[in-house]
Backbone as numpy.savetxt, mean C-alpha at the origin, in Angstrom:
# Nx Ny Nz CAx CAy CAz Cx Cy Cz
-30.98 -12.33 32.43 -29.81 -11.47 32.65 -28.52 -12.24 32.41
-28.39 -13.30 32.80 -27.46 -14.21 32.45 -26.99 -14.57 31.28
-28.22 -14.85 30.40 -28.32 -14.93 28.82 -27.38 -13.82 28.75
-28.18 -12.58 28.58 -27.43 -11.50 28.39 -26.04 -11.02 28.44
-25.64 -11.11 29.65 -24.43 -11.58 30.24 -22.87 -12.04 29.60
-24.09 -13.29 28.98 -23.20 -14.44 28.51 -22.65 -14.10 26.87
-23.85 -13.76 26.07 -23.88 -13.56 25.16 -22.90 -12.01 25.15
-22.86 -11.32 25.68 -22.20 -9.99 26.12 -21.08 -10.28 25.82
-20.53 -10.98 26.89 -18.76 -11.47 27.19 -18.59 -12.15 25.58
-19.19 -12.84 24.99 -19.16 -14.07 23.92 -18.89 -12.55 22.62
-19.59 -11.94 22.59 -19.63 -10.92 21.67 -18.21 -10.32 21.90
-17.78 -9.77 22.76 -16.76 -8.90 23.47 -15.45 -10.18 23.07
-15.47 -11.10 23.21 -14.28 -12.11 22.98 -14.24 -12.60 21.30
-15.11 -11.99 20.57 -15.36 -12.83 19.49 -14.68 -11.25 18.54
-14.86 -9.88 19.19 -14.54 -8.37 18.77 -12.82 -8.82 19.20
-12.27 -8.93 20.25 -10.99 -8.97 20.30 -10.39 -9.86 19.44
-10.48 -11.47 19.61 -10.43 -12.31 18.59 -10.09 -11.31 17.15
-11.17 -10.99 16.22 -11.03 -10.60 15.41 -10.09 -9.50 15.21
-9.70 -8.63 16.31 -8.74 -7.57 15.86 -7.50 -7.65 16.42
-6.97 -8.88 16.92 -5.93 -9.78 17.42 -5.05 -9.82 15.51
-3.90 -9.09 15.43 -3.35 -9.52 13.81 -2.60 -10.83 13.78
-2.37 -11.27 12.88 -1.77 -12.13 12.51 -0.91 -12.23 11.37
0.56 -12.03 11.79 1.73 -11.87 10.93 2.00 -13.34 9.97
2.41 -12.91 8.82 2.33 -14.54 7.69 3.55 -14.45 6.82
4.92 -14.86 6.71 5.75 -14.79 6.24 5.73 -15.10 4.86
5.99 -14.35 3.92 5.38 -14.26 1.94 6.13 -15.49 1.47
7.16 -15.72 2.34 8.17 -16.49 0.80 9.04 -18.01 2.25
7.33 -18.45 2.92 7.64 -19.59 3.84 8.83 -20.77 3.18
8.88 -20.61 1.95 9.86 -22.09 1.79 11.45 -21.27 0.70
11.24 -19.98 1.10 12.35 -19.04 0.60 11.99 -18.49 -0.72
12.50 -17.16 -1.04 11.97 -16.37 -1.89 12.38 -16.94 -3.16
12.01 -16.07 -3.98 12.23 -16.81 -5.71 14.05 -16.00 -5.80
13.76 -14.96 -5.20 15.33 -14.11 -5.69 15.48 -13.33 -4.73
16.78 -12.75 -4.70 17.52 -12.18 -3.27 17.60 -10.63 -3.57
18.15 -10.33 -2.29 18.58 -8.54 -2.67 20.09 -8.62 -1.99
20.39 -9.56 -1.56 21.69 -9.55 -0.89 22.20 -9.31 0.09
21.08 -9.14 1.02 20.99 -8.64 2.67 20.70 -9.71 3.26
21.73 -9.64 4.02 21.80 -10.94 5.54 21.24 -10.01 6.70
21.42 -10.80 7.68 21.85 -10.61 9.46 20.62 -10.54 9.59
19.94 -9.49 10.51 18.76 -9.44 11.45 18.18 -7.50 11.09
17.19 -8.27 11.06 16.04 -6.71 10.91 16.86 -5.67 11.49
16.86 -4.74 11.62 17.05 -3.48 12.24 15.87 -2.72 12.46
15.47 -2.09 13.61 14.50 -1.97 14.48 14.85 -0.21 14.76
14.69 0.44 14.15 14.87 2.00 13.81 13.73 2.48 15.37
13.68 3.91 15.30 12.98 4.64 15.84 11.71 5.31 15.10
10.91 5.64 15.75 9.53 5.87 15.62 8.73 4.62 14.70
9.34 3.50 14.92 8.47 1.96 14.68 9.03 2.20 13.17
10.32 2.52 12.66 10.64 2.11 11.09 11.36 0.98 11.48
11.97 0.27 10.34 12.84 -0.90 10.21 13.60 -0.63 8.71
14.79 -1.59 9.27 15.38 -1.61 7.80 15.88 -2.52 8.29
16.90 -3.11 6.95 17.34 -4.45 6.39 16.19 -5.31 6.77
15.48 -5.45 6.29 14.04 -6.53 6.21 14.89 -8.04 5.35
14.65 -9.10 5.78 15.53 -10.28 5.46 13.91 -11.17 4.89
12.67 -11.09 6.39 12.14 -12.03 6.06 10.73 -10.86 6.03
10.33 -10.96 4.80 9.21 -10.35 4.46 8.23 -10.89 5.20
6.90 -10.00 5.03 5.67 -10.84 5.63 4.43 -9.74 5.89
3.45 -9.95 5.91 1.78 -9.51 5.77 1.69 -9.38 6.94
1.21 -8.54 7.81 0.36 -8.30 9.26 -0.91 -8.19 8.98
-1.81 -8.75 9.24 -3.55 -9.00 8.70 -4.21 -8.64 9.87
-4.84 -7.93 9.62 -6.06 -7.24 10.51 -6.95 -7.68 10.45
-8.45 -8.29 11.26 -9.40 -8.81 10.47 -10.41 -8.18 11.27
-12.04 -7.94 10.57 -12.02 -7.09 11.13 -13.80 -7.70 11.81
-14.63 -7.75 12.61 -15.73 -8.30 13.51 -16.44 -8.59 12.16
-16.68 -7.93 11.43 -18.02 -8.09 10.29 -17.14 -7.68 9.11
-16.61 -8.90 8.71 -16.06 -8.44 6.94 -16.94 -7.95 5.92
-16.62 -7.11 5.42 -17.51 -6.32 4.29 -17.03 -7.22 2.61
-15.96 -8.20 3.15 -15.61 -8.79 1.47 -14.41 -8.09 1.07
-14.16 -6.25 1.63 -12.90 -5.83 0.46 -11.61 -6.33 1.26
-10.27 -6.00 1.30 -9.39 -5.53 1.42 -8.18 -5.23 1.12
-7.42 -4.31 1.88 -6.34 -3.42 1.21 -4.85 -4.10 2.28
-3.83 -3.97 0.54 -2.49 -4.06 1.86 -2.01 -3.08 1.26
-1.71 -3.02 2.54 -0.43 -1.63 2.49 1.14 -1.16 2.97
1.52 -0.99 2.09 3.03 -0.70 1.83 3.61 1.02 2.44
4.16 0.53 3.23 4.93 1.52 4.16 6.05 2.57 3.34
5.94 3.73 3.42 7.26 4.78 2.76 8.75 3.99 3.49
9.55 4.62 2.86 10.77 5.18 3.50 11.78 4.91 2.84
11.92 5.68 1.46 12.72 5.73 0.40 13.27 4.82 0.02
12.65 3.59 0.14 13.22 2.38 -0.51 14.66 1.99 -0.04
14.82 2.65 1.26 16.12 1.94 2.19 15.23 1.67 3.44
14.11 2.32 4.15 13.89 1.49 5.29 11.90 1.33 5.22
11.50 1.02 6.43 10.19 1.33 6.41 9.42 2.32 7.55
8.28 2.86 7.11 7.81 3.62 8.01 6.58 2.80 8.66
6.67 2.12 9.52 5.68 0.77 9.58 4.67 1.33 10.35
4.74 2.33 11.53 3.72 2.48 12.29 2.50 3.73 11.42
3.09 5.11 10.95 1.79 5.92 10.92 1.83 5.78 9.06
2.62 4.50 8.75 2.00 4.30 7.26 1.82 2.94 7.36
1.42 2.17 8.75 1.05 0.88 8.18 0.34 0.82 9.53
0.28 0.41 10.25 0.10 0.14 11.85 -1.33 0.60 12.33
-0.67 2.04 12.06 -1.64 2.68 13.03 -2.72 3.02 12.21
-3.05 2.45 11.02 -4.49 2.76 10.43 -5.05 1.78 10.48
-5.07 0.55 11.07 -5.52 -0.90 11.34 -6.83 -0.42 11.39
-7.09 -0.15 13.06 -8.40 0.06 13.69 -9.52 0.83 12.77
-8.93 2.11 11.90 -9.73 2.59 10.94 -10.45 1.93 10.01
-9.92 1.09 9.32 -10.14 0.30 8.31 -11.18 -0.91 9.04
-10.56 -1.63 9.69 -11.30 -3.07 9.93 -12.69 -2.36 10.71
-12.44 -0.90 11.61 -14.52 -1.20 11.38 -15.38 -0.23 11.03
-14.26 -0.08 9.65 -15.43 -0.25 8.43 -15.48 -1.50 7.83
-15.23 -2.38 8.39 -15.28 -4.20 7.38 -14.51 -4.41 6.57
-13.44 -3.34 6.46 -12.27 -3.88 5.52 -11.07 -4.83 5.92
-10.69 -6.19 5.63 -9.11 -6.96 6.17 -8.51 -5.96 5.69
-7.78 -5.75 6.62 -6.18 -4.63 6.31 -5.09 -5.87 6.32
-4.11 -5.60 5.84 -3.11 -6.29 5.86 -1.69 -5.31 5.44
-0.77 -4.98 6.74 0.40 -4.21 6.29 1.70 -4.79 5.64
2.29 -4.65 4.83 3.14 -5.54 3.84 4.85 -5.00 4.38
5.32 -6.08 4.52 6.85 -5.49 5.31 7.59 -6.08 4.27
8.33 -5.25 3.44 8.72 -5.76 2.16 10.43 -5.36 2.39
10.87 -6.25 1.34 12.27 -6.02 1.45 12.72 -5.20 0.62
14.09 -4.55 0.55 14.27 -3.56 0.18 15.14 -4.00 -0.79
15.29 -2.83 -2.05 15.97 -3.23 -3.23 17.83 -3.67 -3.15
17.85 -2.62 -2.54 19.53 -2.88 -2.35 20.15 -3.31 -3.86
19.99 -2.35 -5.34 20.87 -3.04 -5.88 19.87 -3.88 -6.93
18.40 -4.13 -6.52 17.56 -5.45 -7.43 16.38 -5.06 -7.47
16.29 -4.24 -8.30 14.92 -3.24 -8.73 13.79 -4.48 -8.47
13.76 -5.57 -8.89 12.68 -6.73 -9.23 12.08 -7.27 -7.73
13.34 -6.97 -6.83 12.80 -7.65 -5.43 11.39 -6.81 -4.67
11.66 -5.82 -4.41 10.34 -4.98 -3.84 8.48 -5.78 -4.40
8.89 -5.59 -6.11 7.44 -5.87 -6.27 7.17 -7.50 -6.44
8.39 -7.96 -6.54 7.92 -9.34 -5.97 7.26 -9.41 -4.94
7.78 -9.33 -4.11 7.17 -9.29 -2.65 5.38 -8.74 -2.72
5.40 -7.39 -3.36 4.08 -7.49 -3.26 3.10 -8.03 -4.35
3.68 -8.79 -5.20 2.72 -9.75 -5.90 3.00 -10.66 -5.17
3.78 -11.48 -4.34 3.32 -12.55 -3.41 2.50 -12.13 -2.33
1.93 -11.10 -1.60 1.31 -10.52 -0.79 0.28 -10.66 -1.65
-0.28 -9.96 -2.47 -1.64 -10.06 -3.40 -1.88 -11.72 -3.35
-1.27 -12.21 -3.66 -1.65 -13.64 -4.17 -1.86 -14.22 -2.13
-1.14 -14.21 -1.50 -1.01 -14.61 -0.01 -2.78 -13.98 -0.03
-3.12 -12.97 0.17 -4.45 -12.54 0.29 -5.80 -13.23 -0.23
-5.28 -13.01 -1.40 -6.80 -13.82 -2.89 -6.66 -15.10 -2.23
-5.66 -15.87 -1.83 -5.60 -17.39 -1.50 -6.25 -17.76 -0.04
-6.52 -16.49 0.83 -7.08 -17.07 1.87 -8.44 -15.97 2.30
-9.11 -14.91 0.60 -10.06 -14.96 0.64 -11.02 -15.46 1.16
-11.54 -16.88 1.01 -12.28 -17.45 1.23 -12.88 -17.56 3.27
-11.84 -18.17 3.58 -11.58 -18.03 5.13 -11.34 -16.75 5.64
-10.98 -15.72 5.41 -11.31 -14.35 6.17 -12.43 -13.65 4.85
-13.43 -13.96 4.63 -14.62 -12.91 4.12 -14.15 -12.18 3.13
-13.08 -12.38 2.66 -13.07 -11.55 1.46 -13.94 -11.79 -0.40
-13.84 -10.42 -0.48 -14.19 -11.31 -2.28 -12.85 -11.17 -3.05
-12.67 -12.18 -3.67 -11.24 -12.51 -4.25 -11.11 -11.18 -5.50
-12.23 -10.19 -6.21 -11.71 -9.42 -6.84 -12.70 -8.01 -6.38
-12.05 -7.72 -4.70 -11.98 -6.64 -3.83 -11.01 -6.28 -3.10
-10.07 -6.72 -4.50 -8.45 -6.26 -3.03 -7.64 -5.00 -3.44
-7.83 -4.06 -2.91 -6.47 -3.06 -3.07 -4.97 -2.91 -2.56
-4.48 -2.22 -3.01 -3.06 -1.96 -3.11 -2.54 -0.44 -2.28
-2.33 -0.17 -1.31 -2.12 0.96 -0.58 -0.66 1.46 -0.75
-0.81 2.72 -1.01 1.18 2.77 -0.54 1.65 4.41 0.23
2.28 4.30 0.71 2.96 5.89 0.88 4.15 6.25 0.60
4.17 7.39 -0.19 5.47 7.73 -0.95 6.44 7.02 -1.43
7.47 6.24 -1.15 8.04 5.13 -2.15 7.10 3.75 -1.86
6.71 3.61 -0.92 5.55 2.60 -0.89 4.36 3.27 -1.65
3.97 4.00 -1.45 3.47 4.36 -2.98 3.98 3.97 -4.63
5.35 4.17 -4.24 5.56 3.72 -5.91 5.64 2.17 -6.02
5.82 1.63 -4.77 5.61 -0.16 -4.62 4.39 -0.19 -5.59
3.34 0.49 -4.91 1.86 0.39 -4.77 1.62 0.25 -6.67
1.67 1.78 -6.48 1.49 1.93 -8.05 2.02 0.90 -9.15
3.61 0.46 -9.06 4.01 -0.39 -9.47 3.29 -1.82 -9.67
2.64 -1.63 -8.90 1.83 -3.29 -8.46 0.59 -3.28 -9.84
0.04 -1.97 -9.44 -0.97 -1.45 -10.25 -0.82 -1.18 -11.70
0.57 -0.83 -12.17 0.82 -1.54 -13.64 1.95 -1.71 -14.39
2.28 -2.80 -13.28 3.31 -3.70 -14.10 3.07 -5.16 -13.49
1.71 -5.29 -12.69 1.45 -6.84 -12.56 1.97 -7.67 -13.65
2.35 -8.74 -13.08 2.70 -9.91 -14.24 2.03 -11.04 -14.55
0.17 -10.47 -13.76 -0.88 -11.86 -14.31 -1.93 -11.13 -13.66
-3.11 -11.49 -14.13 -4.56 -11.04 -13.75 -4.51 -11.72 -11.76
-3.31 -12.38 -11.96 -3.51 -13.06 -10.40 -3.58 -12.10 -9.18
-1.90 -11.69 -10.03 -1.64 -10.31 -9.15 -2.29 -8.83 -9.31
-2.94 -8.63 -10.48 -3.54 -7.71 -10.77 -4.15 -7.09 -9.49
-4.14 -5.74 -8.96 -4.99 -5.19 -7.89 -6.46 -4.67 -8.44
-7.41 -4.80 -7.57 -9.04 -4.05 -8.30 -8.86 -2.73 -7.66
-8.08 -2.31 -6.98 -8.15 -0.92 -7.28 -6.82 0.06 -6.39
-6.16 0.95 -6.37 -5.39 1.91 -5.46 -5.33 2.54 -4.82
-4.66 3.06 -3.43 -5.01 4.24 -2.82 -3.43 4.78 -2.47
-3.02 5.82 -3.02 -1.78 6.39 -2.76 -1.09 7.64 -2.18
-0.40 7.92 -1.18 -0.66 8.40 -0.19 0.89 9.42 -1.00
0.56 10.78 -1.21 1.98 11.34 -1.42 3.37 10.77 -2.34
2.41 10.11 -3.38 3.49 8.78 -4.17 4.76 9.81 -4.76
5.65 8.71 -4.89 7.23 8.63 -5.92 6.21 7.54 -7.10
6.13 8.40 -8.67 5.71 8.00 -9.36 6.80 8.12 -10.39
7.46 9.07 -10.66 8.34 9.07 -11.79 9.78 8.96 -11.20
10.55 8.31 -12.62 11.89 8.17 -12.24 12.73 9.40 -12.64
12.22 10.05 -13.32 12.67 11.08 -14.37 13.91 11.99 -13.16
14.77 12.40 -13.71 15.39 13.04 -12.63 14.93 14.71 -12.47
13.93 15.11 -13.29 13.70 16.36 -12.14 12.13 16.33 -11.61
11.93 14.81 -11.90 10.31 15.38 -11.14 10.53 14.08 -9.82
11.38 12.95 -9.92 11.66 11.74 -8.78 11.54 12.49 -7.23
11.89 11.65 -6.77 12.31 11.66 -5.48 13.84 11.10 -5.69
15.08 11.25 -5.33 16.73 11.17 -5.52 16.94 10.27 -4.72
16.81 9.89 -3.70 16.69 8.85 -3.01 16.21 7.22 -3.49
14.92 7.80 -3.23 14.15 6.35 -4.21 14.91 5.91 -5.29
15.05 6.71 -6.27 15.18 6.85 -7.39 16.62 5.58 -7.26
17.48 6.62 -6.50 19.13 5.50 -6.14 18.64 4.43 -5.65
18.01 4.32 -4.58 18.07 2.70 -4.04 17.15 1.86 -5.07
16.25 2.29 -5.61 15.81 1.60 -6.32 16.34 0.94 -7.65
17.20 2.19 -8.32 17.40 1.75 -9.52 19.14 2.12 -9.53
20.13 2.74 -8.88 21.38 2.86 -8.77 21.75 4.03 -9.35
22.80 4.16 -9.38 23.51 5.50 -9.75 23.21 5.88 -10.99
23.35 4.92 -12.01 23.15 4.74 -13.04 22.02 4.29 -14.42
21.12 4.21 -14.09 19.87 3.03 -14.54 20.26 3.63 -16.07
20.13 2.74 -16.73 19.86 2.64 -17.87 17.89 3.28 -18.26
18.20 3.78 -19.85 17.56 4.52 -19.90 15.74 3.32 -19.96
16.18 2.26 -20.50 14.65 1.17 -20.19 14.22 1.06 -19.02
15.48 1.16 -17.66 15.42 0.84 -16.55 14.05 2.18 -15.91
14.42 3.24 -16.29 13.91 4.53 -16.16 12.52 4.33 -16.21
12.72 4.48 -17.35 11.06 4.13 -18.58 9.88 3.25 -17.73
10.86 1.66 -17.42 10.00 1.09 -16.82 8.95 1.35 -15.64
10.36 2.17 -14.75 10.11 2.47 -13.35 9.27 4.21 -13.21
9.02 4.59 -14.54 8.24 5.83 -14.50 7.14 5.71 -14.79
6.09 5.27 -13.69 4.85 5.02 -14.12 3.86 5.43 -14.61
3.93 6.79 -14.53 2.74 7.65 -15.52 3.20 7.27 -16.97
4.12 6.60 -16.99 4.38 5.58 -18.73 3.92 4.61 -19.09
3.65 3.81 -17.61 3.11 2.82 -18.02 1.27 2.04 -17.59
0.84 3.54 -17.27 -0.88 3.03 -17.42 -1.16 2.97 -18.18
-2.28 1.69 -18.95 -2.86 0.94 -19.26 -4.69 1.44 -18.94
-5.00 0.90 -19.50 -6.92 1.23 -19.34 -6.62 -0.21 -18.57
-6.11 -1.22 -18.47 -6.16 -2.09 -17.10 -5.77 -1.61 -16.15
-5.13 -0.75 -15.83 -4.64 -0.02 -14.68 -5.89 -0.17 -13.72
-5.45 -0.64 -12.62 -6.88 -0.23 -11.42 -7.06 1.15 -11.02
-8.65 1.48 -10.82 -8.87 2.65 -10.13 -8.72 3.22 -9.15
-7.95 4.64 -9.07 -7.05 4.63 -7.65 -7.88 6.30 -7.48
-7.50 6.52 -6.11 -7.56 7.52 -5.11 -6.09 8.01 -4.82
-5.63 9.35 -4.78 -4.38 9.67 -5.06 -4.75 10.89 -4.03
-3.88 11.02 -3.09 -3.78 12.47 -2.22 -2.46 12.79 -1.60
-2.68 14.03 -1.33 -0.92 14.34 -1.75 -0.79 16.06 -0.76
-0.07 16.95 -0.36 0.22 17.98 -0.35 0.73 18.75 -1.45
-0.05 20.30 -1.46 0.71 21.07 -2.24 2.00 21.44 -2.10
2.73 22.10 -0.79 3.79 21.96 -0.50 4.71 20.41 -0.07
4.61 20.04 -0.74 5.54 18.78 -0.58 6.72 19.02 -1.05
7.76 19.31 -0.29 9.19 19.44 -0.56 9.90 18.08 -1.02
9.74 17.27 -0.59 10.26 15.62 -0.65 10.42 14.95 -2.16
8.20 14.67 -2.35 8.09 14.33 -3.23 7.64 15.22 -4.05
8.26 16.07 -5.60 7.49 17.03 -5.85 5.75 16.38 -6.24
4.70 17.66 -6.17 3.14 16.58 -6.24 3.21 16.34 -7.77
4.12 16.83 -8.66 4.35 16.45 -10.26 4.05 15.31 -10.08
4.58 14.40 -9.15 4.54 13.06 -9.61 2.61 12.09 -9.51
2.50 12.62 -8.37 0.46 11.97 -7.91 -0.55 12.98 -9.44
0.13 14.25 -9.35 -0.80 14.69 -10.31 -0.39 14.36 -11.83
0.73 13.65 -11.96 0.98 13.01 -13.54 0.18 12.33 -13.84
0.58 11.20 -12.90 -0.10 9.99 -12.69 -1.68 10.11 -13.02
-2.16 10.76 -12.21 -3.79 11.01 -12.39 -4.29 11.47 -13.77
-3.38 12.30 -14.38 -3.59 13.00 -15.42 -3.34 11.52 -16.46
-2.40 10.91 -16.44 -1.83 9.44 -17.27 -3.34 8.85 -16.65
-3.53 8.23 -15.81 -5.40 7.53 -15.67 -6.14 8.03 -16.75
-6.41 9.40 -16.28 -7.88 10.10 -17.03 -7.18 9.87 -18.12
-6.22 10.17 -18.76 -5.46 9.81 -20.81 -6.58 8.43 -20.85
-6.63 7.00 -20.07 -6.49 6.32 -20.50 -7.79 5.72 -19.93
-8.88 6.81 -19.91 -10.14 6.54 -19.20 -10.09 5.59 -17.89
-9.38 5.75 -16.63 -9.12 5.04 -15.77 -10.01 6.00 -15.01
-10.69 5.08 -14.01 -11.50 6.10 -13.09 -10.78 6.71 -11.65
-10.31 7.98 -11.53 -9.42 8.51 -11.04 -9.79 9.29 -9.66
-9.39 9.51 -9.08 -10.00 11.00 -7.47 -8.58 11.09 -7.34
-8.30 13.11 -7.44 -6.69 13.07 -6.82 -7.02 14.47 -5.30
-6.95 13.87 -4.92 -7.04 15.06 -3.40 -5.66 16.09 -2.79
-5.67 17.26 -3.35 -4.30 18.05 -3.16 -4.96 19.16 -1.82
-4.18 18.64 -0.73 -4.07 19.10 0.54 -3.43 20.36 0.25
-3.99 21.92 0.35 -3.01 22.96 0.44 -2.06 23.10 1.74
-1.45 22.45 2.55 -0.29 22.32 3.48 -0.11 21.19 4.17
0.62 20.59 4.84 1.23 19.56 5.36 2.71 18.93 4.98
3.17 19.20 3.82 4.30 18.60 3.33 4.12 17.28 3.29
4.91 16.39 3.17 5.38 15.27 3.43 5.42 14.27 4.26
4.82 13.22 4.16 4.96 12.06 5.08 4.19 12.04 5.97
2.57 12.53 6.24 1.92 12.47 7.07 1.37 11.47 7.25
1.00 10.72 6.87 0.17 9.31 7.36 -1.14 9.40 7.74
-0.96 8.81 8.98 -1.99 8.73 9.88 -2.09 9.49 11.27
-0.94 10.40 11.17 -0.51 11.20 11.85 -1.71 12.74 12.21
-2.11 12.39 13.32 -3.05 13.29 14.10 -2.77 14.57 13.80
-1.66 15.10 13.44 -0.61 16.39 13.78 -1.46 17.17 11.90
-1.53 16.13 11.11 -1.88 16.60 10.17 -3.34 17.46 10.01
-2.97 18.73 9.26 -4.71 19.41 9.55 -5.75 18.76 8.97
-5.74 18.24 7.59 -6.32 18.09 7.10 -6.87 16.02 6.92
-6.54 15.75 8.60 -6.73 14.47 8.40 -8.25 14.17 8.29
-9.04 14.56 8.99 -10.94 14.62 8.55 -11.37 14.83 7.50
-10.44 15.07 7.05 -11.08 15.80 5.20 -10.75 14.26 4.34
-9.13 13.84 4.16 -9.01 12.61 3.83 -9.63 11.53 4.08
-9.53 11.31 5.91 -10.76 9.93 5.80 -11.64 10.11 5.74
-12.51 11.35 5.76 -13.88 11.42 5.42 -13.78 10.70 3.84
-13.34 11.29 3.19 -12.96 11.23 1.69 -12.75 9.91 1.01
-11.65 9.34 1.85 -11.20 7.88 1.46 -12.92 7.04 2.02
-12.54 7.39 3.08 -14.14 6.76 3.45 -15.35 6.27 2.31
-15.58 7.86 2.06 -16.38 7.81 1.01 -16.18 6.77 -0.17
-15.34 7.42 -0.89 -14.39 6.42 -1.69 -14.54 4.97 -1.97
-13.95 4.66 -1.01 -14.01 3.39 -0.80 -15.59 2.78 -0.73
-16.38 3.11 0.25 -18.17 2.54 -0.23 -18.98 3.05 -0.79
-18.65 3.95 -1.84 -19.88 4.69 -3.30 -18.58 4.73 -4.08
-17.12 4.70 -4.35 -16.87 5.31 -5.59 -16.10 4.24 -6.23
-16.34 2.96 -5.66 -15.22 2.42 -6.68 -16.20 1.72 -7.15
-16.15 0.63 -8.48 -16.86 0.30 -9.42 -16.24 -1.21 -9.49
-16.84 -2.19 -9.33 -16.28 -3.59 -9.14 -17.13 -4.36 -10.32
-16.15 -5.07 -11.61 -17.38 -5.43 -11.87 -17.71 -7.03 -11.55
-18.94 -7.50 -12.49 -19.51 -8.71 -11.43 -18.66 -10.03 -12.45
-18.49 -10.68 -11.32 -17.37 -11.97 -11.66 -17.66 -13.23 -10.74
């Protein structure tokens, strides 16, 4: 009984341990380039933030690593973040199913289109580099995003700037995919790229332009009524994959609007994680390396 006991408590301390996170700052000896924002975080309501100064990864890990995992990039129009029901609060989901989660607190453009996805190609690379020591396999990592963290996401997914950063696959939650001005999001669109973008600036930042048959294979779900983001943009996108034989799933929720997350309130949340669930252990295709 003692054995038992012992081994009990040992199990029970070894489950907390593992789902204890651990925050990791991306750019420890200072970033490559700035956005021009000083002072101190700002600490919003319902767990957002803005002016982000010092980026950084929150890592979930999870009792029995399965090898994959995903970071994920928080909405909030590319001026603040939505950290809790698009980053936070899907921890526990993920890690037991054996996935490292890791939520990405990225800085915001302000003015420097280039800063955002820096950040999350140093997050990709922060991950693959400590593979080894948290159970991962170095080409099982995805890229998560919601709505302009979605377009982080996607962005990541193809306009990497090396097989390093390359993601093995996507999951995008209600994305800002195009810059175009009648299918964007107006918001994003400004903080990201300014009043003005030039017409390459556009091009670049409209991603159903720029998949590739390297593009990773993504999972895309979205509302039909989405006032925010029109769904033009998740169902372009998907439609730009399949052009380019990319292996695709797009899931269109008939109600909820905008910005649901992980948010209980949503009807159709059993249908998604059943779905992503799925997804994630029969539908993605890894190959052997």
């Amino acid at each position: 009984m003692k054995k038992i006991l012992a081994l009990s408590l040992l199990l029970a301390t070894t489950m907390l341990s593992a789902q204890k996170p651990v925050e990791l700052p991306l750019w420890p000896d200072g970033a490559p380039n700035t956005n021009g924002l000083t002072g101190k975080q700002e600490d919003l309501k319902g767990g957002r933030v803005a002016n982000v100064v010092n980026p950084s990864i929150t890592v979930y890990r999870p009792a029995k690593p399965n090898g994959m995992a995903v970071i994920m990039c928080p909405g909030g129009g590319y001026a603040r973040l939505a950290m809790n029901h698009e980053g936070h609060d899907m921890a526990a989901w993920f890690t037991a199913q054996g996935i490292t989660y890791a939520v990405l607190k990225y800085r915001m453009p302000n003015g420097h289109n280039e800063v955002p996805l820096s950040d999350a190609e140093q997050a990709i690379r922060l991950v693959r580099s400590h593979a080894k020591e948290w159970g991962i396999h170095p080409n099982r990592i995805g890229i998560m995003g919601a709505s302009a963290g979605g377009h982080l996401a996607a962005s990541l997914a193809t306009l990497y700037s090396s097989d390093a950063t390359r993601p093995d696959f996507q999951v995008l939650f209600y994305p800002v995919i195009s810059m175009q001005k009648k299918i964007t999001h107006g918001g994003s669109r400004k903080n990201l790229l300014g009043e003005a973008p030039s017409a390459e600036l556009e091009q670049k930042y409209s991603l159903e332009r720029q998949v590739s048959p390297r593009t990773p294979q993504a999972f895309i779900m979205l509302s039909a009524d989405d006032g925010a983001v029109p769904p033009a943009n998740g169902i372009g996108y998907f439609l730009a994959l399949r052009e380019q034989k990319v292996p695709a799933t797009l899931h269109v929720y008939p109600t909820g609007k905008h910005g649901w997350g992980f948010r209980d309130s949503f009807t159709y949340k059993r249908q998604w994680t059943g779905e992503l669930e799925k997804w994630l252990r029969e539908g993605l295709v890894f190959p052997e390396k």
